[in-house]
Amino acid sequence: MKKGWISYPYILWMIIFTIVPLLLVMYYGFTKTENGTTVLTPDNFIRVMEPTYLKVLWRSVLLALVSTVVCFIIGYPVAMILAGRDISRKSTLVLLFVIPMWMNFLLRTYAWMTLLDRKGLINTLLGALGLPQLNLLYTDFAVILGMVYNFLPFMVLPIYSVLRKIDRSLIEAAEDLGSDTVTVFRKVIFPLSLPGVVSGITMVFMPAVTTFIISKLLGGSQYMLIGNLIEDQFMRVYDWNFGSAVSIIMMLLILLSMGVMARYDKEGTGGGLF
Amino acid sequence: MSKHIIELVDLVKDYDGTEALKGINLYIRQNEFITFLGPSGCGKTTTLRLIGGFEKPTSGKIIFEGVDITDMPPYKRKVNTVFQKYALFPHMNVFENIAFGLRIKKTDKKVISEKVSRMLKLVNLEGFEKRSVDSLSGGQQQRVAIARALVNEPEVLLLDEPLGALDLKLRKEMQLELKRMQQQLGITFIYVTHDQEEALTMSDTIVVMQNGTIQQIGTPEDIYNEPKNAFVADFIGESNIIDGVMLRDYRVRFAGHEFDCVDKGFGINEDVDVVIRPEDIRLVPRDESPLQGTVKSVIFKGVHYEMQVDDHNGYGWIVHSTSMEPENTDVGLQISPQDIQIMKKVSAI
Amino acid sequence: MKKAFGRFYLVLIFAFLYAPVLTLIVFSFNDSRSRGNWGGFTLKWYSALFRDRHVLSSLYYTLTIALLSALIATVAGTAAAIGIHNMKKILKSFVMNLTYLPVISPDIVTGISLMILFVFVRLNLGFTTLLLAHITFNIPYVILSVLPKLKQLNKHMYEAALDLGAKPLYAFFRVILPEIMPGVVTGFLLAFTLSLDDFIISFFTTGSGVSTLSITIYSMARLGINPKINALSTLMFIVVLALLLIVNKRSSANSKNGTAVMNI
């Protein structure tokens, strides 16, 4: 089986379909075509720095951060309960938790449209109770809700799998050395679960910061996140140069956040955080 | 005799219907090195975990210095444990691991660092404070685990097969070191192992267990020389165990011949187990002994030869001797009366 | 107390997770077009769905693309994985980075970059481009499912087969492939599901006339709420659940066989 060559077609394929396209994005990002001539220019990136677009960037990062934090706060206890000893039929519960994820992403988001709509179920129920109706759809709240709903499992599952793997004897050792339940959590369980937390945060933040569907369906057609900005440039405005520049910025943002998380991961396992 | 530090009263532990412990009664004296010995599944680890507080007994009581601690959580017990696979905290360095228990007690920082260094010295790991536990060898991790438990100055240290993961040479060294530490610190060690040699080397008292019951309690010498039943005899060292009949006091019949022995108090013609250690059998020229056989195999074991000698009934005697007889030699088997141990048949083992 | 609280919390979370899905399903049987009021039971949205030629053609495209791309990706990915497994370290780490690139880069970037490529080489956006795109994002997942199985493989097994007189191809099909089959099957199922489920990359790489279910749903949803989508979601959800149950049964049966074999 010394045949490295049988993967060469694959390498060629990946170069054509991932490297070349990315190079093309770079090419478009750094050029501009005026009057039929293409010139190298940083203009596209300078344009991203305009306040309108900076605001879009800022809002994308902020909403993604808020959703990540909410996912963490809601999700950690879920992971703990699922990984806990006093839960029977554990695998069934985990399966139940995963099943909604198998529904198409668009449909899950669409489901919230029907719930949050001005004439949707929530408002109908509120009306029946004699309470004032709420403007839920097409708000920041709706977008964050959509993100949390769609990405919560990405937070819970990695934490759950790390928690489940923690050696019982470590917890017993901590108890043996005098820790009560709270101390065991603070000094042993939580620090040991950090790798799961880190990958959970990464797995929620990434799709949240790049989404354009949730913002479009739950935020309304005027709602702008980076994803929407890119989509607009390619599908409506047809300014591929600017769209490519924004895409490059998005990639950088992703790489940056991955770098940050990787660093925290190292510190976390080294015990430097607590 | 020193006082009893721990008493186990009618301890029963059920796991989903299977009885892991079937009524254990035992007292443990202060400052003794006591070992629970037995094959896996005999209940020795369960007993240890009950004393540590990691499990609750189905019934029965655990008394510690006269106080019933059966329902006390582990973090309130004055015992500490060295876990089977050490259970060191991977996110902490050596110092933090050892300091863990002291930090919980909110010990003064200076005192912590003094105590930790003293412990590191005790386990021969000076200068390892900042090392991550993953970078240590098995033996070093073992020492950290011991230091982490001992630094809390427990009155009783529980050790759950602590040397199981080490190689033979290291294991021997650690056995001696553990014994030295126990004597130096003057505290009670409760040790769990399935290795009879380890138990014999280190213990003051050995508790042989099987199927959730205690088979015998005694000093290593007692257990080795006077095993109470065939199970203990077989488990502690190799033995020839054959069926015999007690003809009267001091006279037993086995392997087709009658022998003098030193045991009495059995019924006339009672069926018994006869146990003879391989090193207690001497090979002599065939005419010098009524019990005769043929050497079937010879294995050199380093210090001695192990030979299998088949007698006329087809029983294969295991014989240890520093000199060897070649295969297919006809030999006589000579056994002194005091080396013939007679045991009551245990009906259901 | 703690236990009760845990249960209560889980119930709340499950309610949060299932409420939207269940509402969607319930309202697919609602005679009234409204999202808030119950107007009686009906199947009219389902029959409307099956008469909608646009929906039917997207279903056809979705399944064709998913099946074709998963098959091609499985063959190519398995071959690639074997090659990668035997590579020298430096080349290997380069290829692995190449493999992870589409996995970590945001779908929207993959989508637009492929779209740029296709337009650049003047390939008409449509079925072919869609298929190429799906194969591209599927192969890495197949590789990542097969590689672990290859690592578990006893190095000398292949050599043993050759030693016993098997030709390399024979040895591969009779010795290696059966061993890594679970990984290959997982890779195929993963690729198939990802392809079925994909919206973003398809959205950018398809052209007029060729639409997948996701794209159809998106264009319908953008126009507002439409009970036909509810009917469609219900059907898709049921199909996925059935698939999931079958896969689950299969794997638990497999593991039982596994232990039985080990006991012998």
Short mmCIF file of C-alpha atoms in Angstrom, two decimals, chain A residues 1-8 10-11 13-22 24-25 27-28 73-78 81-82 86-88 93-108 110-115 117-121 124 137-138 145 148-149 152-153 181 206 210-213 216-217 226-228 230-231 234-236 238 240 243-244 247 250-251 254-255 258, chain C residues 2-3 5-7 9-10 13-14 16-21 23-25 27 34-37 76 79-87 91 94-95 98-99 101-102 104-106 108-109 112-120 132 135-136 139-140 143 150 153 158-159 168 176 193 196-200 203-204 214-215 217-218 221-222 224-227 229-230 232-234 236-237 240-241 244-245 248:
data_model
loop_
_atom_site.label_atom_id
_atom_site.label_comp_id
_atom_site.label_asym_id
_atom_site.label_seq_id
_atom_site.Cartn_x
_atom_site.Cartn_y
_atom_site.Cartn_z
CA MET A 1 0.00 0.00 0.00
CA LYS A 2 2.77 2.39 -0.74
CA LYS A 3 0.68 4.10 -3.36
CA GLY A 4 0.55 7.77 -2.58
CA TRP A 5 -0.20 8.44 -6.22
CA ILE A 6 -3.79 7.27 -6.04
CA SER A 7 -4.57 10.45 -4.16
CA TYR A 8 -3.04 12.70 -6.82
CA TYR A 10 -7.86 14.25 -5.49
CA ILE A 11 -5.06 16.74 -4.88
CA TRP A 13 -9.25 18.32 -7.85
CA MET A 14 -8.85 20.19 -4.59
CA ILE A 15 -6.35 22.59 -6.11
CA ILE A 16 -8.74 23.37 -8.96
CA PHE A 17 -11.84 23.63 -6.82
CA THR A 18 -10.59 25.18 -3.59
CA ILE A 19 -7.23 26.86 -4.06
CA VAL A 20 -7.87 28.37 -7.48
CA PRO A 21 -11.29 29.75 -6.49
CA LEU A 22 -9.80 31.34 -3.39
CA LEU A 24 -9.70 34.20 -7.83
CA VAL A 25 -11.44 35.79 -4.85
CA TYR A 27 -7.70 38.55 -7.49
CA TYR A 28 -11.12 40.17 -7.58
CA ILE A 73 -25.25 29.93 29.31
CA ILE A 74 -28.15 27.78 28.18
CA GLY A 75 -26.07 24.94 26.80
CA TYR A 76 -23.55 24.18 29.54
CA PRO A 77 -26.17 23.03 32.05
CA VAL A 78 -27.79 20.93 29.33
CA ILE A 81 -27.36 17.17 32.86
CA LEU A 82 -26.99 14.92 29.82
CA ASP A 86 -28.43 10.21 37.44
CA ILE A 87 -29.82 10.36 33.93
CA SER A 88 -31.02 7.03 32.61
CA LEU A 93 -32.01 11.85 25.35
CA VAL A 94 -28.98 12.79 23.29
CA LEU A 95 -30.74 11.47 20.20
CA LEU A 96 -33.83 13.52 21.08
CA PHE A 97 -31.56 16.51 21.34
CA VAL A 98 -30.05 15.92 17.93
CA ILE A 99 -33.21 15.11 15.98
CA PRO A 100 -34.40 18.71 15.41
CA MET A 101 -30.98 19.38 13.92
CA TRP A 102 -31.77 16.89 11.21
CA MET A 103 -34.49 19.14 9.96
CA ASN A 104 -33.28 21.38 7.21
CA PHE A 105 -31.66 24.56 8.48
CA LEU A 106 -33.93 26.74 6.36
CA LEU A 107 -37.02 25.02 7.64
CA ARG A 108 -35.94 25.42 11.24
CA TYR A 110 -38.73 29.33 8.72
CA ALA A 111 -40.51 27.70 11.65
CA TRP A 112 -39.64 30.71 13.79
CA MET A 113 -41.06 33.00 11.13
CA THR A 114 -44.43 31.40 11.59
CA LEU A 115 -44.15 31.63 15.35
CA ASP A 117 -45.02 36.72 12.89
CA ARG A 118 -47.35 39.62 13.74
CA LYS A 119 -50.22 37.21 13.16
CA GLY A 120 -48.24 34.18 14.31
CA LEU A 121 -48.90 31.72 17.07
CA THR A 124 -52.36 34.94 18.78
CA LEU A 137 -40.28 39.28 13.72
CA TYR A 138 -37.69 41.39 11.90
CA LEU A 145 -33.22 33.72 18.75
CA VAL A 148 -29.39 30.33 19.34
CA TYR A 149 -32.03 27.91 18.15
CA LEU A 152 -27.34 25.49 20.42
CA PRO A 153 -26.49 21.83 19.67
CA THR A 181 -19.78 19.40 45.00
CA MET A 206 -18.32 30.80 13.09
CA THR A 210 -21.17 34.24 8.53
CA THR A 211 -24.89 33.56 8.25
CA PHE A 212 -27.07 35.38 5.78
CA ILE A 213 -30.17 33.20 5.92
CA LYS A 216 -32.65 37.57 5.91
CA LEU A 217 -35.59 35.45 7.06
CA ILE A 226 -21.57 40.52 6.56
CA GLY A 227 -23.16 37.50 4.91
CA ASN A 228 -25.97 39.60 3.49
CA ILE A 230 -21.57 39.50 0.35
CA GLU A 231 -24.73 37.93 -1.03
CA PHE A 234 -22.72 38.81 -5.89
CA MET A 235 -26.41 38.23 -6.53
CA ARG A 236 -27.87 41.71 -6.83
CA TYR A 238 -22.93 42.42 -9.19
CA TRP A 240 -17.71 41.12 -7.46
CA GLY A 243 -17.92 41.38 -2.64
CA SER A 244 -14.58 39.56 -2.83
CA SER A 247 -15.28 37.87 1.72
CA MET A 250 -14.71 37.60 6.61
CA MET A 251 -12.08 34.91 6.13
CA ILE A 254 -12.67 33.65 11.01
CA LEU A 255 -8.93 32.94 11.05
CA MET A 258 -9.81 30.58 15.43
CA LYS C 2 -31.10 18.47 42.03
CA LYS C 3 -32.41 15.65 39.91
CA PHE C 5 -34.38 20.55 38.68
CA GLY C 6 -32.30 18.86 35.99
CA ARG C 7 -35.37 17.14 34.58
CA TYR C 9 -34.54 22.19 32.77
CA LEU C 10 -34.27 19.45 30.15
CA ILE C 13 -34.95 22.90 26.53
CA PHE C 14 -36.74 20.16 24.66
CA PHE C 16 -37.73 25.11 23.02
CA LEU C 17 -36.21 22.72 20.48
CA TYR C 18 -39.40 20.98 19.47
CA ALA C 19 -42.04 23.71 19.69
CA PRO C 20 -41.19 25.32 16.34
CA VAL C 21 -40.91 21.98 14.57
CA THR C 23 -46.02 23.94 15.22
CA LEU C 24 -44.79 23.67 11.68
CA ILE C 25 -46.13 20.14 11.41
CA PHE C 27 -50.10 23.90 10.85
CA SER C 34 -53.42 31.91 8.96
CA ARG C 35 -50.48 31.04 11.19
CA GLY C 36 -52.34 31.70 14.42
CA ASN C 37 -55.77 30.19 14.08
CA ALA C 76 -12.68 9.49 -4.86
CA ALA C 79 -8.94 6.36 -2.88
CA ALA C 80 -7.60 9.69 -1.66
CA ALA C 81 -7.66 8.54 1.95
CA ILE C 82 -5.62 5.44 1.12
CA GLY C 83 -3.13 7.59 -0.75
CA ILE C 84 -2.92 10.11 2.08
CA HIS C 85 -2.50 7.33 4.63
CA ASN C 86 0.65 6.19 2.85
CA MET C 87 2.15 9.60 2.21
CA LEU C 91 3.18 15.99 1.76
CA PHE C 94 -0.08 19.70 3.07
CA VAL C 95 -2.85 17.48 1.75
CA LEU C 98 -6.06 21.14 1.75
CA THR C 99 -8.71 18.75 3.02
CA LEU C 101 -9.78 24.08 4.00
CA PRO C 102 -13.34 23.62 2.70
CA ILE C 104 -13.41 25.28 8.00
CA SER C 105 -13.96 28.02 5.46
CA PRO C 106 -17.45 29.53 5.66
CA ILE C 108 -20.69 31.45 1.79
CA VAL C 109 -17.03 31.94 0.83
CA ILE C 112 -18.99 32.56 -4.05
CA SER C 113 -15.47 31.40 -4.83
CA LEU C 114 -16.75 28.38 -6.76
CA MET C 115 -19.24 30.63 -8.53
CA ILE C 116 -16.40 32.94 -9.55
CA LEU C 117 -14.43 29.96 -10.84
CA PHE C 118 -17.30 28.59 -12.90
CA VAL C 119 -18.08 31.97 -14.39
CA PHE C 120 -14.39 32.57 -15.00
CA LEU C 132 -19.02 19.74 -9.14
CA ILE C 135 -18.53 16.71 -4.92
CA THR C 136 -15.96 19.27 -3.81
CA ILE C 139 -14.91 14.57 -0.55
CA PRO C 140 -13.21 15.92 2.59
CA ILE C 143 -11.70 11.26 3.72
CA LEU C 150 -7.13 3.11 7.97
CA LEU C 153 -5.81 -1.20 10.32
CA TYR C 158 -1.94 -6.11 3.43
CA GLU C 159 1.58 -7.55 3.44
CA PRO C 168 -2.43 -6.07 -4.92
CA ILE C 176 -8.43 -3.82 3.10
CA THR C 193 -26.99 14.04 4.04
CA LEU C 196 -29.36 16.97 0.74
CA ASP C 197 -29.13 19.58 3.44
CA ASP C 198 -26.95 22.11 1.69
CA PHE C 199 -28.39 25.44 0.79
CA ILE C 200 -25.67 28.07 0.73
CA PHE C 203 -27.52 28.81 -3.90
CA PHE C 204 -24.40 30.36 -5.42
CA SER C 214 -33.51 24.11 -0.16
CA ILE C 215 -33.38 26.78 -2.81
CA ILE C 217 -37.90 26.65 0.13
CA TYR C 218 -35.75 29.75 0.43
CA ALA C 221 -39.96 31.64 2.46
CA ARG C 222 -38.61 34.97 1.33
CA GLY C 224 -43.51 35.21 3.36
CA ILE C 225 -45.30 32.37 5.00
CA ASN C 226 -46.67 29.63 2.83
CA PRO C 227 -48.47 26.55 4.22
CA ILE C 229 -43.63 24.87 3.07
CA ASN C 230 -45.13 23.45 6.24
CA LEU C 232 -42.93 20.02 2.73
CA SER C 233 -41.11 20.34 6.06
CA THR C 234 -43.35 17.72 7.60
CA MET C 236 -38.86 15.97 4.93
CA PHE C 237 -38.78 15.65 8.69
CA VAL C 240 -35.16 12.10 7.85
CA LEU C 241 -36.49 10.56 11.07
CA LEU C 244 -32.15 8.10 11.25
CA LEU C 245 -34.01 5.21 12.84
CA ASN C 248 -29.52 3.58 14.25
#
